[in-house]
């Protein structure tokens, strides 16, 4: 269904406001995303950015009347350039948005980094660059596509994607297509291709290092059981943050408890459980390993009841041993934000569906544009929920209201009502006083008491 012209104008004003506030043109220039011909890159970027909101495909937009500014070749030349540093663009944009959101929350709030991967499906493709057979955790089968490893930031209210990598496969036998030979090895596009053939854990810490270098910080790093290995957790501690993650019962992974090295199942069996239908079954302090100086690294493991499966349990690990069991569960609950992000990106923002290019650069560029769409929606949702995003005007109004007592303010309103009635046909003071008395009698009792006082 095509949107009405009024809705189109509202959409364009929203997009223009977001572009102006976020300084998209400046960020594009700082990321080496510049024009190769006479068309400004901001115009091309805005067209691709707005496609999903107008519910039109690229071909339909190009064919409709009045859109003869540029053609399809301009769009594909813009997306296929290996010199455009889309990773830097997304990091710059996200860092600026996070800086604004951080001013709205207290320092006591636990802001977090969240890492997870999701399937970037290209099931019908055959000749896509670096296309691979990747394992789908939902269908438990191998499908054609990529693993979209994503790093995001959340304060418990808003989720902001920071960086991502479209992982192919480190195993050459699982890669259906190789790297294009004509790619200049000095470009950032070639570096992204080399990164896609790394292990997921290596790519994870590369994304984390780049985000921290951009000035984005968080108190905790959250991930699920697919990354919850001792080596990964210990390496994450080197990035000056604590880890909260889900654990899985792996026979080769052991934890030191009372001078014994136990698996997760053995550790659960050795603990005394809480009675009744308690959600938290048990918690225990263990030793994960040793740091560079040989000192032990403590951690807390919290066993909670699995509400989906009777007589089953889940285990959460926190390297911050000072927090309570309930706080560990609450912090890990923020990891669900990235699952909602994946759902919205694929179902609503047409991730991996809007354009069907064959080059790795085009897929990377379009995914960045989809993430930018989500950032705009996240900031708009925060504006609707949090009145403090109005800015200095909100705080100025609050300071002014603090200086005036409520009763005095109401008396000023009554005097204003009297003056307005005198300028109308009502000239009798007795009639005016009677109207005001009736107005006061109909006020709520709490307001009436403050007015009388």
PDB file of N, CA and C in Angstrom, residues 162-222:
ATOM      1  N   UNK A 162      26.436  -1.042  17.182  1.00  0.00           N
ATOM      2  CA  UNK A 162      27.731  -0.384  17.080  1.00  0.00           C
ATOM      3  C   UNK A 162      28.514  -0.815  15.847  1.00  0.00           C
ATOM      4  N   UNK A 163      28.649  -2.102  15.659  1.00  0.00           N
ATOM      5  CA  UNK A 163      29.451  -2.629  14.554  1.00  0.00           C
ATOM      6  C   UNK A 163      29.008  -4.055  14.277  1.00  0.00           C
ATOM      7  N   UNK A 164      29.355  -4.542  13.108  1.00  0.00           N
ATOM      8  CA  UNK A 164      28.993  -5.900  12.718  1.00  0.00           C
ATOM      9  C   UNK A 164      30.026  -6.422  11.729  1.00  0.00           C
ATOM     10  N   UNK A 165      29.980  -7.709  11.514  1.00  0.00           N
ATOM     11  CA  UNK A 165      30.817  -8.361  10.515  1.00  0.00           C
ATOM     12  C   UNK A 165      30.027  -9.500   9.901  1.00  0.00           C
ATOM     13  N   UNK A 166      29.984  -9.553   8.576  1.00  0.00           N
ATOM     14  CA  UNK A 166      29.318 -10.647   7.867  1.00  0.00           C
ATOM     15  C   UNK A 166      30.326 -11.772   7.703  1.00  0.00           C
ATOM     16  N   UNK A 167      30.270 -12.736   8.610  1.00  0.00           N
ATOM     17  CA  UNK A 167      31.248 -13.814   8.641  1.00  0.00           C
ATOM     18  C   UNK A 167      30.894 -14.878   7.616  1.00  0.00           C
ATOM     19  N   UNK A 168      31.883 -15.239   6.817  1.00  0.00           N
ATOM     20  CA  UNK A 168      31.710 -16.324   5.852  1.00  0.00           C
ATOM     21  C   UNK A 168      32.005 -17.650   6.553  1.00  0.00           C
ATOM     22  N   UNK A 169      33.159 -18.214   6.357  1.00  0.00           N
ATOM     23  CA  UNK A 169      33.564 -19.437   7.056  1.00  0.00           C
ATOM     24  C   UNK A 169      35.078 -19.501   7.054  1.00  0.00           C
ATOM     25  N   UNK A 170      35.637 -19.861   8.193  1.00  0.00           N
ATOM     26  CA  UNK A 170      37.085 -20.030   8.259  1.00  0.00           C
ATOM     27  C   UNK A 170      37.535 -21.296   7.539  1.00  0.00           C
ATOM     28  N   UNK A 171      36.617 -22.237   7.347  1.00  0.00           N
ATOM     29  CA  UNK A 171      36.913 -23.473   6.631  1.00  0.00           C
ATOM     30  C   UNK A 171      36.686 -23.251   5.138  1.00  0.00           C
ATOM     31  N   UNK A 172      37.719 -23.384   4.364  1.00  0.00           N
ATOM     32  CA  UNK A 172      37.629 -23.114   2.928  1.00  0.00           C
ATOM     33  C   UNK A 172      36.658 -24.060   2.229  1.00  0.00           C
ATOM     34  N   UNK A 173      36.466 -25.252   2.748  1.00  0.00           N
ATOM     35  CA  UNK A 173      35.550 -26.205   2.116  1.00  0.00           C
ATOM     36  C   UNK A 173      34.097 -25.753   2.234  1.00  0.00           C
ATOM     37  N   UNK A 174      33.789 -24.938   3.235  1.00  0.00           N
ATOM     38  CA  UNK A 174      32.416 -24.454   3.397  1.00  0.00           C
ATOM     39  C   UNK A 174      32.132 -23.177   2.615  1.00  0.00           C
ATOM     40  N   UNK A 175      33.167 -22.571   2.035  1.00  0.00           N
ATOM     41  CA  UNK A 175      32.963 -21.366   1.240  1.00  0.00           C
ATOM     42  C   UNK A 175      32.641 -21.741  -0.195  1.00  0.00           C
ATOM     43  N   UNK A 176      31.487 -21.302  -0.662  1.00  0.00           N
ATOM     44  CA  UNK A 176      31.038 -21.625  -2.007  1.00  0.00           C
ATOM     45  C   UNK A 176      31.652 -20.710  -3.051  1.00  0.00           C
ATOM     46  N   UNK A 177      32.019 -19.501  -2.675  1.00  0.00           N
ATOM     47  CA  UNK A 177      32.642 -18.533  -3.579  1.00  0.00           C
ATOM     48  C   UNK A 177      33.804 -17.871  -2.856  1.00  0.00           C
ATOM     49  N   UNK A 178      34.793 -17.450  -3.630  1.00  0.00           N
ATOM     50  CA  UNK A 178      35.962 -16.819  -3.049  1.00  0.00           C
ATOM     51  C   UNK A 178      35.906 -15.306  -3.132  1.00  0.00           C
ATOM     52  N   UNK A 179      37.051 -14.679  -2.901  1.00  0.00           N
ATOM     53  CA  UNK A 179      37.170 -13.230  -2.937  1.00  0.00           C
ATOM     54  C   UNK A 179      37.397 -12.782  -4.372  1.00  0.00           C
ATOM     55  N   UNK A 180      36.779 -11.671  -4.737  1.00  0.00           N
ATOM     56  CA  UNK A 180      36.967 -11.103  -6.072  1.00  0.00           C
ATOM     57  C   UNK A 180      38.435 -10.707  -6.254  1.00  0.00           C
ATOM     58  N   UNK A 181      39.040 -11.146  -7.369  1.00  0.00           N
ATOM     59  CA  UNK A 181      40.469 -10.923  -7.594  1.00  0.00           C
ATOM     60  C   UNK A 181      40.812  -9.466  -7.848  1.00  0.00           C
ATOM     61  N   UNK A 182      39.858  -8.686  -8.323  1.00  0.00           N
ATOM     62  CA  UNK A 182      40.156  -7.299  -8.699  1.00  0.00           C
ATOM     63  C   UNK A 182      40.164  -6.330  -7.519  1.00  0.00           C
ATOM     64  N   UNK A 183      39.871  -6.804  -6.306  1.00  0.00           N
ATOM     65  CA  UNK A 183      39.807  -5.918  -5.153  1.00  0.00           C
ATOM     66  C   UNK A 183      41.206  -5.462  -4.754  1.00  0.00           C
ATOM     67  N   UNK A 184      41.362  -4.163  -4.586  1.00  0.00           N
ATOM     68  CA  UNK A 184      42.637  -3.594  -4.137  1.00  0.00           C
ATOM     69  C   UNK A 184      42.865  -3.987  -2.679  1.00  0.00           C
ATOM     70  N   UNK A 185      44.006  -4.587  -2.407  1.00  0.00           N
ATOM     71  CA  UNK A 185      44.292  -5.080  -1.068  1.00  0.00           C
ATOM     72  C   UNK A 185      44.598  -3.967  -0.076  1.00  0.00           C
ATOM     73  N   UNK A 186      44.711  -2.731  -0.551  1.00  0.00           N
ATOM     74  CA  UNK A 186      44.953  -1.611   0.360  1.00  0.00           C
ATOM     75  C   UNK A 186      43.666  -1.006   0.889  1.00  0.00           C
ATOM     76  N   UNK A 187      42.539  -1.411   0.374  1.00  0.00           N
ATOM     77  CA  UNK A 187      41.264  -0.800   0.744  1.00  0.00           C
ATOM     78  C   UNK A 187      40.688  -1.456   1.995  1.00  0.00           C
ATOM     79  N   UNK A 188      39.762  -0.726   2.633  1.00  0.00           N
ATOM     80  CA  UNK A 188      39.087  -1.278   3.810  1.00  0.00           C
ATOM     81  C   UNK A 188      38.135  -2.402   3.408  1.00  0.00           C
ATOM     82  N   UNK A 189      37.685  -2.397   2.132  1.00  0.00           N
ATOM     83  CA  UNK A 189      36.840  -3.485   1.654  1.00  0.00           C
ATOM     84  C   UNK A 189      37.560  -4.812   1.673  1.00  0.00           C
ATOM     85  N   UNK A 190      38.833  -4.816   1.322  1.00  0.00           N
ATOM     86  CA  UNK A 190      39.610  -6.061   1.368  1.00  0.00           C
ATOM     87  C   UNK A 190      39.832  -6.506   2.811  1.00  0.00           C
ATOM     88  N   UNK A 191      40.040  -5.548   3.727  1.00  0.00           N
ATOM     89  CA  UNK A 191      40.213  -5.896   5.142  1.00  0.00           C
ATOM     90  C   UNK A 191      38.936  -6.515   5.705  1.00  0.00           C
ATOM     91  N   UNK A 192      37.772  -6.015   5.279  1.00  0.00           N
ATOM     92  CA  UNK A 192      36.515  -6.613   5.733  1.00  0.00           C
ATOM     93  C   UNK A 192      36.390  -8.047   5.230  1.00  0.00           C
ATOM     94  N   UNK A 193      36.842  -8.293   4.021  1.00  0.00           N
ATOM     95  CA  UNK A 193      36.792  -9.660   3.484  1.00  0.00           C
ATOM     96  C   UNK A 193      37.709 -10.594   4.261  1.00  0.00           C
ATOM     97  N   UNK A 194      38.904 -10.131   4.617  1.00  0.00           N
ATOM     98  CA  UNK A 194      39.805 -10.957   5.417  1.00  0.00           C
ATOM     99  C   UNK A 194      39.212 -11.221   6.801  1.00  0.00           C
ATOM    100  N   UNK A 195      38.532 -10.217   7.345  1.00  0.00           N
ATOM    101  CA  UNK A 195      37.902 -10.380   8.652  1.00  0.00           C
ATOM    102  C   UNK A 195      36.786 -11.409   8.605  1.00  0.00           C
ATOM    103  N   UNK A 196      36.074 -11.496   7.489  1.00  0.00           N
ATOM    104  CA  UNK A 196      34.947 -12.427   7.386  1.00  0.00           C
ATOM    105  C   UNK A 196      35.386 -13.885   7.410  1.00  0.00           C
ATOM    106  N   UNK A 197      36.660 -14.149   7.176  1.00  0.00           N
ATOM    107  CA  UNK A 197      37.164 -15.520   7.182  1.00  0.00           C
ATOM    108  C   UNK A 197      37.872 -15.864   8.489  1.00  0.00           C
ATOM    109  N   UNK A 198      37.717 -15.020   9.511  1.00  0.00           N
ATOM    110  CA  UNK A 198      38.278 -15.300  10.825  1.00  0.00           C
ATOM    111  C   UNK A 198      37.298 -16.107  11.672  1.00  0.00           C
ATOM    112  N   UNK A 199      37.799 -16.560  12.809  1.00  0.00           N
ATOM    113  CA  UNK A 199      36.910 -17.163  13.796  1.00  0.00           C
ATOM    114  C   UNK A 199      36.006 -16.087  14.384  1.00  0.00           C
ATOM    115  N   UNK A 200      34.828 -16.506  14.827  1.00  0.00           N
ATOM    116  CA  UNK A 200      33.872 -15.548  15.377  1.00  0.00           C
ATOM    117  C   UNK A 200      34.416 -14.870  16.621  1.00  0.00           C
ATOM    118  N   UNK A 201      35.161 -15.594  17.452  1.00  0.00           N
ATOM    119  CA  UNK A 201      35.701 -15.000  18.676  1.00  0.00           C
ATOM    120  C   UNK A 201      36.770 -13.958  18.360  1.00  0.00           C
ATOM    121  N   UNK A 202      37.586 -14.203  17.330  1.00  0.00           N
ATOM    122  CA  UNK A 202      38.589 -13.210  16.945  1.00  0.00           C
ATOM    123  C   UNK A 202      37.933 -11.955  16.393  1.00  0.00           C
ATOM    124  N   UNK A 203      36.918 -12.135  15.569  1.00  0.00           N
ATOM    125  CA  UNK A 203      36.193 -10.978  15.031  1.00  0.00           C
ATOM    126  C   UNK A 203      35.469 -10.223  16.138  1.00  0.00           C
ATOM    127  N   UNK A 204      34.994 -10.944  17.146  1.00  0.00           N
ATOM    128  CA  UNK A 204      34.287 -10.309  18.272  1.00  0.00           C
ATOM    129  C   UNK A 204      35.167  -9.283  18.963  1.00  0.00           C
ATOM    130  N   UNK A 205      36.399  -9.669  19.301  1.00  0.00           N
ATOM    131  CA  UNK A 205      37.277  -8.756  20.031  1.00  0.00           C
ATOM    132  C   UNK A 205      37.816  -7.655  19.128  1.00  0.00           C
ATOM    133  N   UNK A 206      37.862  -7.881  17.845  1.00  0.00           N
ATOM    134  CA  UNK A 206      38.238  -6.807  16.929  1.00  0.00           C
ATOM    135  C   UNK A 206      37.158  -5.734  16.893  1.00  0.00           C
ATOM    136  N   UNK A 207      35.888  -6.146  16.868  1.00  0.00           N
ATOM    137  CA  UNK A 207      34.790  -5.189  16.928  1.00  0.00           C
ATOM    138  C   UNK A 207      34.791  -4.437  18.255  1.00  0.00           C
ATOM    139  N   UNK A 208      35.034  -5.160  19.332  1.00  0.00           N
ATOM    140  CA  UNK A 208      35.027  -4.550  20.659  1.00  0.00           C
ATOM    141  C   UNK A 208      36.153  -3.531  20.796  1.00  0.00           C
ATOM    142  N   UNK A 209      37.325  -3.853  20.261  1.00  0.00           N
ATOM    143  CA  UNK A 209      38.461  -2.928  20.327  1.00  0.00           C
ATOM    144  C   UNK A 209      38.181  -1.651  19.547  1.00  0.00           C
ATOM    145  N   UNK A 210      37.579  -1.786  18.374  1.00  0.00           N
ATOM    146  CA  UNK A 210      37.270  -0.605  17.568  1.00  0.00           C
ATOM    147  C   UNK A 210      36.205   0.266  18.227  1.00  0.00           C
ATOM    148  N   UNK A 211      35.222  -0.352  18.866  1.00  0.00           N
ATOM    149  CA  UNK A 211      34.184   0.425  19.550  1.00  0.00           C
ATOM    150  C   UNK A 211      34.759   1.189  20.734  1.00  0.00           C
ATOM    151  N   UNK A 212      35.619   0.553  21.522  1.00  0.00           N
ATOM    152  CA  UNK A 212      36.224   1.239  22.658  1.00  0.00           C
ATOM    153  C   UNK A 212      37.181   2.336  22.207  1.00  0.00           C
ATOM    154  N   UNK A 213      37.857   2.123  21.079  1.00  0.00           N
ATOM    155  CA  UNK A 213      38.735   3.165  20.546  1.00  0.00           C
ATOM    156  C   UNK A 213      37.952   4.389  20.111  1.00  0.00           C
ATOM    157  N   UNK A 214      36.663   4.215  19.796  1.00  0.00           N
ATOM    158  CA  UNK A 214      35.806   5.338  19.415  1.00  0.00           C
ATOM    159  C   UNK A 214      35.247   6.067  20.637  1.00  0.00           C
ATOM    160  N   UNK A 215      35.563   5.589  21.838  1.00  0.00           N
ATOM    161  CA  UNK A 215      35.127   6.254  23.062  1.00  0.00           C
ATOM    162  C   UNK A 215      33.860   5.698  23.670  1.00  0.00           C
ATOM    163  N   UNK A 216      33.340   4.597  23.157  1.00  0.00           N
ATOM    164  CA  UNK A 216      32.127   3.980  23.697  1.00  0.00           C
ATOM    165  C   UNK A 216      32.536   3.018  24.810  1.00  0.00           C
ATOM    166  N   UNK A 217      31.932   3.161  25.973  1.00  0.00           N
ATOM    167  CA  UNK A 217      32.267   2.319  27.117  1.00  0.00           C
ATOM    168  C   UNK A 217      30.998   1.686  27.677  1.00  0.00           C
ATOM    169  N   UNK A 218      31.189   0.623  28.451  1.00  0.00           N
ATOM    170  CA  UNK A 218      30.088  -0.066  29.119  1.00  0.00           C
ATOM    171  C   UNK A 218      30.652  -0.802  30.321  1.00  0.00           C
ATOM    172  N   UNK A 219      29.779  -1.117  31.275  1.00  0.00           N
ATOM    173  CA  UNK A 219      30.214  -1.787  32.499  1.00  0.00           C
ATOM    174  C   UNK A 219      30.277  -3.303  32.336  1.00  0.00           C
ATOM    175  N   UNK A 220      29.429  -3.839  31.444  1.00  0.00           N
ATOM    176  CA  UNK A 220      29.350  -5.289  31.307  1.00  0.00           C
ATOM    177  C   UNK A 220      29.334  -5.662  29.821  1.00  0.00           C
ATOM    178  N   UNK A 221      29.809  -6.864  29.546  1.00  0.00           N
ATOM    179  CA  UNK A 221      29.715  -7.475  28.230  1.00  0.00           C
ATOM    180  C   UNK A 221      28.821  -8.703  28.347  1.00  0.00           C
ATOM    181  N   UNK A 222      27.751  -8.746  27.559  1.00  0.00           N
ATOM    182  CA  UNK A 222      26.781  -9.834  27.625  1.00  0.00           C
ATOM    183  C   UNK A 222      26.856 -10.673  26.358  1.00  0.00           C
TER     184      UNK A 222
END
